[in-house]
Amino acid sequence: MSSRTVATLITALVLVVVLLLMLRSWRRRSRRDAALPAGYPQPATGSHELASAAALYVATTPRDQPLERLNIPGLGFRARGGVSVTEQGVLLELAGSAALFIPADAVELVTHATWAIDRAVEPGGLLLLGWRLNRTDGQDGPAGTADPDAPASVDSYFRFSDPADRTAISEAITTLTGRATGTPGSTAFGTEESEV
């Protein structure tokens, strides 16, 4: 065998090993996050829409860990879709998954971010929606999880092609929650935060 053939075989072997490790990691993450609830039950009655816009859903991560993607059913992959803010909460309609509802009382913050796993943009180019996972058993962590380290609060990131849409959605969520927006301040994670 020539040295070129040996080098090609070694490179191919390394690539196969890396791909297998990536697949193993994604499957482990999927098993870990399978019990995390995806949104809340949608309200039986419709409500007035405050704002709506097309967006690119980027990722959902544990609170303040923008590089640790969660594989929550329906929120595991980037997707195009829409974000609607109604009088009852936030509705996420993402391509390839069922609509997800987040009630107003589960929204903890709305702010702008510059980066998250899989996406880096201009300063403040992402909308960060911080919310509590659905609890049905009265405990602090997410329902149905045996993992004490499972996140109770998460951050979902969205990219809007028009900055005016990002502003409209952000203001509608602030209005919806009925809480004043705090003074923005830099965090260690590249966000400009404002508590809602």
mmCIF file of C-alpha atoms in Angstrom:
data_model
loop_
_atom_site.group_PDB
_atom_site.id
_atom_site.type_symbol
_atom_site.label_atom_id
_atom_site.label_comp_id
_atom_site.label_asym_id
_atom_site.label_seq_id
_atom_site.Cartn_x
_atom_site.Cartn_y
_atom_site.Cartn_z
ATOM 1 C CA MET A 1 0.000 0.000 0.000
ATOM 2 C CA SER A 2 1.169 3.467 -0.795
ATOM 3 C CA SER A 3 1.501 6.134 1.864
ATOM 4 C CA ARG A 4 -1.298 8.067 0.164
ATOM 5 C CA THR A 5 -3.698 5.124 0.531
ATOM 6 C CA VAL A 6 -2.767 4.717 4.198
ATOM 7 C CA ALA A 7 -3.336 8.420 4.845
ATOM 8 C CA THR A 8 -6.732 8.254 3.113
ATOM 9 C CA LEU A 9 -7.774 5.220 5.181
ATOM 10 C CA ILE A 10 -6.677 6.877 8.431
ATOM 11 C CA THR A 11 -8.588 10.063 7.544
ATOM 12 C CA ALA A 12 -11.708 8.057 6.664
ATOM 13 C CA LEU A 13 -11.447 6.099 9.921
ATOM 14 C CA VAL A 14 -11.111 9.298 11.969
ATOM 15 C CA LEU A 15 -14.161 10.797 10.226
ATOM 16 C CA VAL A 16 -16.245 7.669 10.889
ATOM 17 C CA VAL A 17 -15.238 7.696 14.570
ATOM 18 C CA VAL A 18 -16.115 11.399 14.901
ATOM 19 C CA LEU A 19 -19.512 10.858 13.236
ATOM 20 C CA LEU A 20 -20.258 7.889 15.503
ATOM 21 C CA LEU A 21 -19.354 9.935 18.582
ATOM 22 C CA MET A 22 -21.621 12.771 17.403
ATOM 23 C CA LEU A 23 -24.489 10.318 16.840
ATOM 24 C CA ARG A 24 -23.960 8.773 20.291
ATOM 25 C CA SER A 25 -23.933 12.220 21.891
ATOM 26 C CA TRP A 26 -27.153 13.294 20.134
ATOM 27 C CA ARG A 27 -28.932 10.055 21.133
ATOM 28 C CA ARG A 28 -27.829 10.505 24.745
ATOM 29 C CA ARG A 29 -29.088 14.102 24.688
ATOM 30 C CA SER A 30 -32.396 12.931 23.171
ATOM 31 C CA ARG A 31 -32.893 10.349 25.933
ATOM 32 C CA ARG A 32 -31.947 12.897 28.601
ATOM 33 C CA ASP A 33 -34.409 15.517 27.346
ATOM 34 C CA ALA A 34 -37.271 13.242 26.216
ATOM 35 C CA ALA A 35 -39.182 13.750 29.485
ATOM 36 C CA LEU A 36 -38.948 17.548 29.374
ATOM 37 C CA PRO A 37 -42.368 19.007 28.566
ATOM 38 C CA ALA A 38 -42.832 20.858 25.288
ATOM 39 C CA GLY A 39 -44.979 23.852 26.112
ATOM 40 C CA TYR A 40 -48.339 23.906 27.854
ATOM 41 C CA PRO A 41 -51.863 22.893 26.824
ATOM 42 C CA GLN A 42 -53.308 25.468 24.447
ATOM 43 C CA PRO A 43 -56.266 27.460 25.772
ATOM 44 C CA ALA A 44 -59.666 26.174 24.670
ATOM 45 C CA THR A 45 -60.825 29.643 23.693
ATOM 46 C CA GLY A 46 -59.153 31.982 21.248
ATOM 47 C CA SER A 47 -57.860 35.348 22.322
ATOM 48 C CA HIS A 48 -56.933 38.672 20.768
ATOM 49 C CA GLU A 49 -53.550 38.693 19.009
ATOM 50 C CA LEU A 50 -51.164 41.418 20.193
ATOM 51 C CA ALA A 51 -48.351 40.732 17.690
ATOM 52 C CA SER A 52 -47.276 38.104 15.198
ATOM 53 C CA ALA A 53 -44.216 37.656 12.977
ATOM 54 C CA ALA A 54 -42.343 35.083 10.924
ATOM 55 C CA ALA A 55 -39.110 33.967 12.550
ATOM 56 C CA LEU A 56 -36.305 31.456 12.491
ATOM 57 C CA TYR A 57 -36.356 29.401 15.683
ATOM 58 C CA VAL A 58 -32.710 28.888 16.666
ATOM 59 C CA ALA A 59 -32.580 26.793 19.857
ATOM 60 C CA THR A 60 -33.796 26.223 23.397
ATOM 61 C CA THR A 61 -31.160 26.003 26.125
ATOM 62 C CA PRO A 62 -31.125 25.741 29.921
ATOM 63 C CA ARG A 63 -31.319 29.199 31.545
ATOM 64 C CA ASP A 64 -28.074 31.148 31.064
ATOM 65 C CA GLN A 65 -26.354 28.293 29.180
ATOM 66 C CA PRO A 66 -26.612 29.410 25.534
ATOM 67 C CA LEU A 67 -24.203 26.741 24.274
ATOM 68 C CA GLU A 68 -26.081 23.736 25.755
ATOM 69 C CA ARG A 69 -28.906 22.825 23.354
ATOM 70 C CA LEU A 70 -31.894 20.942 24.773
ATOM 71 C CA ASN A 71 -33.629 18.351 22.606
ATOM 72 C CA ILE A 72 -37.139 19.009 23.927
ATOM 73 C CA PRO A 73 -39.717 17.395 21.616
ATOM 74 C CA GLY A 74 -40.646 19.989 18.985
ATOM 75 C CA LEU A 75 -37.787 22.308 19.976
ATOM 76 C CA GLY A 76 -34.726 20.185 19.201
ATOM 77 C CA PHE A 77 -33.922 21.566 15.750
ATOM 78 C CA ARG A 78 -33.766 24.936 14.021
ATOM 79 C CA ALA A 79 -36.955 25.669 12.099
ATOM 80 C CA ARG A 80 -38.789 28.405 10.258
ATOM 81 C CA GLY A 81 -42.127 29.372 11.696
ATOM 82 C CA GLY A 82 -44.110 32.044 13.415
ATOM 83 C CA VAL A 83 -44.274 33.630 16.850
ATOM 84 C CA SER A 84 -47.651 34.993 17.949
ATOM 85 C CA VAL A 85 -48.327 36.865 21.170
ATOM 86 C CA THR A 86 -51.953 36.713 22.306
ATOM 87 C CA GLU A 87 -53.689 37.947 25.456
ATOM 88 C CA GLN A 88 -53.118 34.509 26.999
ATOM 89 C CA GLY A 89 -49.515 33.790 26.065
ATOM 90 C CA VAL A 90 -46.990 33.095 23.326
ATOM 91 C CA LEU A 91 -47.731 30.621 20.529
ATOM 92 C CA LEU A 92 -44.855 29.053 18.584
ATOM 93 C CA GLU A 93 -45.805 27.512 15.251
ATOM 94 C CA LEU A 94 -42.663 25.856 13.919
ATOM 95 C CA ALA A 95 -42.355 23.869 10.699
ATOM 96 C CA GLY A 96 -42.311 20.130 11.343
ATOM 97 C CA SER A 97 -43.819 20.186 14.835
ATOM 98 C CA ALA A 98 -47.095 20.833 16.614
ATOM 99 C CA ALA A 99 -47.837 24.362 17.831
ATOM 100 C CA LEU A 100 -46.371 25.080 21.283
ATOM 101 C CA PHE A 101 -48.043 27.405 23.775
ATOM 102 C CA ILE A 102 -46.341 29.280 26.619
ATOM 103 C CA PRO A 103 -48.807 31.030 28.971
ATOM 104 C CA ALA A 104 -48.115 34.576 30.143
ATOM 105 C CA ASP A 105 -47.447 33.492 33.731
ATOM 106 C CA ALA A 106 -44.690 31.100 32.561
ATOM 107 C CA VAL A 107 -42.755 33.865 30.771
ATOM 108 C CA GLU A 108 -39.861 34.989 32.962
ATOM 109 C CA LEU A 109 -37.924 37.354 30.711
ATOM 110 C CA VAL A 110 -37.609 38.713 27.216
ATOM 111 C CA THR A 111 -34.382 40.248 26.003
ATOM 112 C CA HIS A 112 -32.023 40.497 23.058
ATOM 113 C CA ALA A 113 -29.020 38.226 22.534
ATOM 114 C CA THR A 114 -26.093 38.134 20.161
ATOM 115 C CA TRP A 115 -25.361 34.420 20.106
ATOM 116 C CA ALA A 116 -26.627 30.978 21.044
ATOM 117 C CA ILE A 117 -25.641 27.466 20.036
ATOM 118 C CA ASP A 118 -25.555 27.273 16.235
ATOM 119 C CA ARG A 119 -26.033 31.012 15.611
ATOM 120 C CA ALA A 120 -24.077 34.250 16.042
ATOM 121 C CA VAL A 121 -25.479 37.537 14.734
ATOM 122 C CA GLU A 122 -25.067 41.285 15.074
ATOM 123 C CA PRO A 123 -25.394 42.660 18.620
ATOM 124 C CA GLY A 124 -28.971 42.183 19.824
ATOM 125 C CA GLY A 125 -30.006 40.311 16.666
ATOM 126 C CA LEU A 126 -31.728 37.441 18.489
ATOM 127 C CA LEU A 127 -34.808 37.567 20.695
ATOM 128 C CA LEU A 128 -34.361 35.529 23.871
ATOM 129 C CA LEU A 129 -37.595 34.323 25.481
ATOM 130 C CA GLY A 130 -37.023 32.934 28.977
ATOM 131 C CA TRP A 131 -39.793 30.693 30.322
ATOM 132 C CA ARG A 132 -40.562 28.041 32.952
ATOM 133 C CA LEU A 133 -41.137 24.485 31.807
ATOM 134 C CA ASN A 134 -44.589 23.029 32.466
ATOM 135 C CA ARG A 135 -44.905 21.615 35.988
ATOM 136 C CA THR A 136 -47.716 19.203 36.700
ATOM 137 C CA ASP A 137 -46.446 17.546 39.875
ATOM 138 C CA GLY A 138 -45.880 20.616 42.076
ATOM 139 C CA GLN A 139 -42.098 20.226 42.313
ATOM 140 C CA ASP A 140 -39.371 22.683 41.368
ATOM 141 C CA GLY A 141 -37.884 20.836 38.367
ATOM 142 C CA PRO A 142 -39.730 19.910 35.194
ATOM 143 C CA ALA A 143 -42.539 17.368 35.436
ATOM 144 C CA GLY A 144 -41.797 13.726 34.772
ATOM 145 C CA THR A 145 -38.022 13.969 35.105
ATOM 146 C CA ALA A 146 -36.057 11.826 37.490
ATOM 147 C CA ASP A 147 -32.991 13.969 36.842
ATOM 148 C CA PRO A 148 -32.516 16.504 39.669
ATOM 149 C CA ASP A 149 -30.293 18.544 37.329
ATOM 150 C CA ALA A 150 -33.028 18.930 34.699
ATOM 151 C CA PRO A 151 -33.676 22.615 34.032
ATOM 152 C CA ALA A 152 -36.839 24.224 35.384
ATOM 153 C CA SER A 153 -36.373 27.341 33.244
ATOM 154 C CA VAL A 154 -35.178 27.590 29.666
ATOM 155 C CA ASP A 155 -34.255 30.232 27.095
ATOM 156 C CA SER A 156 -35.591 30.002 23.534
ATOM 157 C CA TYR A 157 -33.880 32.035 20.801
ATOM 158 C CA PHE A 158 -35.498 33.493 17.670
ATOM 159 C CA ARG A 159 -34.099 35.378 14.680
ATOM 160 C CA PHE A 160 -36.394 37.835 12.892
ATOM 161 C CA SER A 161 -35.484 39.082 9.417
ATOM 162 C CA ASP A 162 -36.949 42.501 10.241
ATOM 163 C CA PRO A 163 -35.731 44.164 13.469
ATOM 164 C CA ALA A 164 -39.134 45.894 13.727
ATOM 165 C CA ASP A 165 -40.765 42.449 14.099
ATOM 166 C CA ARG A 166 -38.338 41.565 16.911
ATOM 167 C CA THR A 167 -39.187 44.840 18.665
ATOM 168 C CA ALA A 168 -42.949 44.344 18.197
ATOM 169 C CA ILE A 169 -42.848 40.798 19.609
ATOM 170 C CA SER A 170 -40.634 41.895 22.523
ATOM 171 C CA GLU A 171 -42.939 44.803 23.390
ATOM 172 C CA ALA A 172 -46.048 42.623 23.090
ATOM 173 C CA ILE A 173 -44.575 40.056 25.493
ATOM 174 C CA THR A 174 -43.668 42.832 27.939
ATOM 175 C CA THR A 175 -47.237 44.181 27.682
ATOM 176 C CA LEU A 176 -48.648 40.664 28.055
ATOM 177 C CA THR A 177 -46.800 39.903 31.259
ATOM 178 C CA GLY A 178 -47.817 43.214 32.811
ATOM 179 C CA ARG A 179 -44.393 43.731 34.323
ATOM 180 C CA ALA A 180 -42.059 46.599 33.647
ATOM 181 C CA THR A 181 -38.981 45.951 31.590
ATOM 182 C CA GLY A 182 -35.854 46.213 33.719
ATOM 183 C CA THR A 183 -32.775 48.196 32.861
ATOM 184 C CA PRO A 184 -30.796 46.281 30.240
ATOM 185 C CA GLY A 185 -27.390 45.087 31.349
ATOM 186 C CA SER A 186 -24.668 42.938 29.837
ATOM 187 C CA THR A 187 -24.306 39.389 31.043
ATOM 188 C CA ALA A 188 -21.451 36.935 30.705
ATOM 189 C CA PHE A 189 -23.412 35.147 28.010
ATOM 190 C CA GLY A 190 -23.560 37.861 25.369
ATOM 191 C CA THR A 191 -27.099 39.019 26.053
ATOM 192 C CA GLU A 192 -28.720 42.274 26.914
ATOM 193 C CA GLU A 193 -31.157 41.226 29.604
ATOM 194 C CA SER A 194 -34.347 42.809 30.791
ATOM 195 C CA GLU A 195 -36.546 41.012 33.282
ATOM 196 C CA VAL A 196 -40.217 40.916 32.386
#
